Amino acid sequence: MTFAATVLTLYPEMFPGPLGVSLAGRALEEQRWSLKTLQIRDFSTGKHRTVDETPAGGGAGMVLKADVLAACIDHATTLQPHCPVLAMTPRGKPITQSRVRELAAGPGVMILCGRFEGFDERIFLGRQVEEVSVGDIVLSGGEPAALMLLDACIRLLPGVMGAPSSGTEESFEQGLLEYPHYTRPAEWEGYAIPEVLRSGDHAKIAAWRKQRSEEDTRARRPDLWERYKRD
Ligand code: SAH
């Protein structure tokens, strides 16, 4: 089955962009996933093809019109029914690896990219759209957020990554950050690779990795650590 991505954007030329190279690019060629872009502007019916208007209540910037967004979403939904529709917005629920896993296991995603000040809020009343944030930062548009989300999904698709096991031990998969990695040379600028990793004792190595994983999560991500201990 091909994972079908449809991106609703004012800048379709940004796609596939970085997803056209490396693992994701090869997977696209191999048809493990497909990509379609819809130009939001094509769904504006006015003479001037307006997609945005000034914010109600005043203030800086422009707001994407609900009627235009709805027409674009409706068209996308007829092309690809039964697919989750995600809108990229810093007001959304922060994306997690477990949500990415669910999405990657499904038929695909439709991703709505904002620009300017964002969307007319009523689009979230009028259409079933999941609001997603890629972190507590503000981007100039939803496109880099969409690329990021798609990249995270694509690498999980069957046959995309070399060694399947490298997916399951990684950061967040067990609710912890991954342990740190080292490679040759054994000593670099006076820093040695931890002795245990060179011991060949697999049980000891596994124990060391688990311990570092826990220590680092506790120190760096108290939020993850609290959840890990609780669950
Ligand atoms: N005025 C908005 C920010 C708009 S940024 C606010 O303060 O909440 C313009 C567009 O960039 C948004 O509509 C959204 O699509 C995208 N964007 C910005 N930051 C994002 C984030 N952290 N996650 C997902 N999308 C983001």
Coordinates of C-alpha atoms and ligand atoms in Angstrom, one line a residue:
M1 CA 0.0 0.0 0.0
T2 CA 1.3 3.5 -0.9
F3 CA 1.2 6.1 1.9
A4 CA -0.6 9.1 0.2
A5 CA 0.4 12.6 1.2
T6 CA -1.6 15.6 0.0
V7 CA -0.4 19.0 0.9
L8 CA -2.6 22.1 0.8
T9 CA -0.4 25.1 0.4
L10 CA 0.2 28.5 -1.2
Y11 CA 3.7 27.3 -2.0
P12 CA 3.5 23.9 -3.8
E13 CA 7.0 24.5 -5.2
M14 CA 8.4 23.8 -1.8
F15 CA 7.5 20.1 -2.3
P16 CA 8.9 17.5 -2.3
G17 CA 12.0 19.8 -1.5
P18 CA 14.2 17.9 0.9
L19 CA 11.9 14.9 0.7
G20 CA 13.0 14.4 -2.9
V21 CA 16.5 13.3 -1.7
S22 CA 18.0 10.5 0.4
L23 CA 15.8 7.9 2.1
A24 CA 12.5 9.8 1.4
G25 CA 13.5 10.6 -2.2
R26 CA 14.3 7.0 -2.9
A27 CA 11.1 5.8 -1.3
L28 CA 9.1 8.3 -3.4
E29 CA 10.8 6.9 -6.6
E30 CA 9.9 3.4 -5.4
Q31 CA 6.3 4.5 -4.8
R32 CA 6.4 3.6 -1.1
W33 CA 4.7 7.0 -0.7
S34 CA 3.1 9.4 -3.1
L35 CA 2.8 13.2 -3.0
K36 CA 0.2 15.6 -4.3
T37 CA 0.0 19.3 -3.7
L38 CA -3.1 21.5 -4.0
Q39 CA -2.7 25.2 -4.5
I40 CA -5.0 26.8 -2.0
R41 CA -5.3 29.9 -4.3
D42 CA -7.0 27.8 -7.0
F43 CA -10.0 27.4 -4.6
S44 CA -10.6 31.2 -4.3
T45 CA -13.6 32.1 -6.5
G46 CA -13.1 35.9 -6.5
K47 CA -11.8 37.9 -9.4
H48 CA -8.5 38.6 -7.6
R49 CA -8.1 35.1 -6.2
T50 CA -7.9 36.4 -2.7
V51 CA -7.0 33.9 0.0
D52 CA -6.6 36.2 3.0
E53 CA -8.2 39.2 4.6
T54 CA -7.4 41.6 7.4
P55 CA -8.1 40.2 10.9
A56 CA -11.4 40.9 12.5
G57 CA -10.9 43.2 15.5
G58 CA -7.8 44.7 13.9
G59 CA -4.1 44.1 14.3
A60 CA -1.2 43.2 12.1
G61 CA -1.1 40.6 9.3
M62 CA -3.6 38.7 7.3
V63 CA -5.8 35.7 8.0
L64 CA -6.5 32.8 5.6
K65 CA -10.2 32.8 4.7
A66 CA -12.4 29.9 5.9
D67 CA -14.4 29.6 2.7
V68 CA -11.3 29.2 0.5
L69 CA -9.8 26.7 2.9
A70 CA -13.0 24.7 3.1
A71 CA -13.2 24.5 -0.7
C72 CA -9.7 23.2 -0.8
I73 CA -10.2 20.7 2.0
D74 CA -13.4 19.5 0.4
H75 CA -11.7 18.9 -2.9
A76 CA -8.8 17.1 -1.2
T77 CA -11.3 14.9 0.7
T78 CA -13.1 13.8 -2.5
L79 CA -9.7 12.8 -4.0
Q80 CA -8.7 11.0 -0.8
P81 CA -11.6 10.1 1.5
H82 CA -11.0 8.5 4.9
C83 CA -7.6 10.2 5.4
P84 CA -6.9 12.4 8.5
V85 CA -6.7 16.1 7.8
L86 CA -4.0 17.9 9.8
A87 CA -3.6 21.7 10.0
M88 CA -0.1 23.0 11.0
T89 CA -0.4 25.6 13.7
P90 CA 1.5 26.5 16.8
R91 CA -1.9 26.5 18.6
G92 CA -2.2 22.7 17.9
K93 CA -1.4 19.7 20.0
P94 CA 2.3 19.0 19.9
I95 CA 3.1 16.1 17.6
T96 CA 4.5 13.0 19.2
Q97 CA 6.3 9.9 17.9
S98 CA 3.3 7.7 18.8
R99 CA 0.9 9.9 16.7
V100 CA 3.5 9.7 13.8
R101 CA 3.5 5.9 14.1
E102 CA -0.3 5.9 13.9
L103 CA -0.3 8.1 10.9
A104 CA 2.4 6.1 9.1
A105 CA 0.3 2.9 9.7
G106 CA -2.7 4.5 8.0
P107 CA -3.6 5.3 4.4
G108 CA -1.8 8.7 4.4
V109 CA -2.4 12.3 5.5
M110 CA -3.7 15.6 4.2
I111 CA -1.8 18.6 5.5
L112 CA -3.0 22.1 5.5
C113 CA -0.2 24.7 5.7
G114 CA -0.9 28.1 7.1
R115 CA 0.8 31.5 6.2
F116 CA 0.6 35.0 7.6
E117 CA -1.3 35.1 10.9
G118 CA -2.9 31.7 10.3
F119 CA -6.4 30.3 9.7
D120 CA -9.8 31.8 10.3
E121 CA -10.7 29.8 13.4
R122 CA -14.1 28.8 12.1
I123 CA -12.5 26.3 9.7
F124 CA -12.0 24.1 12.8
L125 CA -15.7 24.2 13.5
G126 CA -16.8 23.6 9.9
R127 CA -14.5 20.8 9.0
Q128 CA -12.9 17.9 10.9
V129 CA -9.3 19.0 11.1
E130 CA -6.7 18.0 13.6
E131 CA -4.6 21.0 14.8
V132 CA -0.9 20.0 15.1
S133 CA 2.1 21.9 16.3
V134 CA 5.7 20.8 15.6
G135 CA 7.1 22.5 18.7
D136 CA 6.9 25.7 20.8
I137 CA 8.4 27.8 18.0
V138 CA 6.9 30.1 15.4
L139 CA 7.6 29.4 11.7
S140 CA 6.7 31.7 8.9
G141 CA 4.6 29.0 7.3
G142 CA 3.2 25.5 7.7
E143 CA 5.3 24.1 4.9
P144 CA 8.5 23.3 6.8
A145 CA 6.3 21.8 9.5
A146 CA 4.6 19.6 6.9
L147 CA 8.0 18.5 5.5
M148 CA 9.0 17.6 9.0
L149 CA 5.9 15.6 9.8
L150 CA 6.0 13.8 6.5
D151 CA 9.7 12.9 7.0
A152 CA 8.9 11.4 10.3
C153 CA 6.1 9.3 8.8
I154 CA 8.0 8.2 5.7
R155 CA 11.0 6.8 7.5
L156 CA 8.7 4.4 9.3
L157 CA 7.1 3.0 6.1
P158 CA 8.0 -0.6 5.4
G159 CA 11.2 -1.0 3.4
V160 CA 12.3 2.7 3.8
M161 CA 14.9 2.3 6.5
G162 CA 17.8 -0.1 6.2
A163 CA 17.7 -1.9 9.6
P164 CA 14.2 -2.1 11.0
S165 CA 15.5 -2.4 14.6
S166 CA 17.0 1.0 14.4
G167 CA 13.5 2.4 14.5
T168 CA 12.3 0.8 17.7
E169 CA 15.2 1.7 20.1
E170 CA 15.2 5.3 19.2
S171 CA 14.4 8.4 21.2
F172 CA 10.7 8.6 22.3
E173 CA 9.8 5.0 21.1
Q174 CA 10.0 3.7 24.7
G175 CA 9.2 7.1 26.2
L176 CA 12.8 7.8 26.8
L177 CA 15.6 9.6 25.0
E178 CA 18.0 7.2 23.2
Y179 CA 21.4 6.5 24.8
P180 CA 24.4 8.3 23.3
H181 CA 26.4 6.8 20.4
Y182 CA 30.2 6.6 19.8
T183 CA 32.3 5.3 16.9
R184 CA 36.0 5.0 15.9
P185 CA 38.6 6.3 16.7
A186 CA 38.7 4.8 20.3
E187 CA 40.2 8.0 21.5
W188 CA 39.6 11.5 20.1
E189 CA 41.2 14.6 21.5
G190 CA 41.8 12.8 24.7
Y191 CA 38.2 11.6 25.0
A192 CA 37.8 7.8 25.1
I193 CA 34.8 5.7 24.2
P194 CA 33.2 4.3 27.4
E195 CA 35.1 1.1 28.2
V196 CA 31.9 -1.0 28.5
L197 CA 31.0 -0.4 24.8
R198 CA 34.4 -2.0 23.8
S199 CA 34.0 -5.0 26.2
G200 CA 32.0 -7.2 23.8
D201 CA 29.8 -8.1 26.7
H202 CA 26.3 -7.6 25.3
A203 CA 24.4 -7.9 28.5
K204 CA 26.6 -5.2 30.1
I205 CA 26.3 -3.0 27.1
A206 CA 22.5 -3.3 27.1
A207 CA 22.4 -2.4 30.8
W208 CA 24.7 0.6 30.3
R209 CA 22.6 1.8 27.5
K210 CA 19.4 1.5 29.5
Q211 CA 21.0 3.4 32.4
R212 CA 22.2 6.2 30.2
S213 CA 18.9 6.4 28.5
E214 CA 17.2 6.9 31.9
E215 CA 19.8 9.3 33.3
D216 CA 19.8 11.5 30.3
T217 CA 16.0 11.6 30.1
R218 CA 15.7 12.5 33.7
A219 CA 18.3 15.3 33.4
R220 CA 17.3 16.7 30.0
R221 CA 13.6 16.0 29.7
P222 CA 11.9 16.0 33.2
D223 CA 8.6 16.1 31.4
L224 CA 9.2 12.8 29.6
W225 CA 10.7 11.3 32.7
E226 CA 7.7 12.1 34.8
R227 CA 5.4 10.4 32.2
Y228 CA 7.7 7.4 31.9
K229 CA 7.7 6.8 35.6
R230 CA 4.0 7.2 35.8
D231 CA 3.0 4.8 32.9
Ligands
SAH1 N1 -0.1 34.0 14.5 C1 0.1 32.6 14.7 C2 1.4 32.2 14.0 C3 1.3 32.2 12.5 S1 2.8 31.5 11.8 C4 0.3 32.4 16.2 O1 0.9 33.2 16.9 O2 -0.2 31.3 16.7 C5 2.2 31.2 10.1 C6 1.9 29.7 9.9 O3 3.1 29.0 10.1 C7 0.9 29.1 10.7 O4 -0.4 29.3 10.2 C8 1.2 27.6 10.7 O5 0.7 27.0 9.5 C9 2.8 27.7 10.5 N2 3.4 27.4 11.8 C10 4.1 28.3 12.5 N3 4.6 27.7 13.7 C11 4.2 26.5 13.7 C12 4.4 25.4 14.6 N4 5.1 25.5 15.7 N5 3.9 24.2 14.2 C13 3.1 24.0 13.1 N6 2.9 25.0 12.2 C14 3.5 26.2 12.5

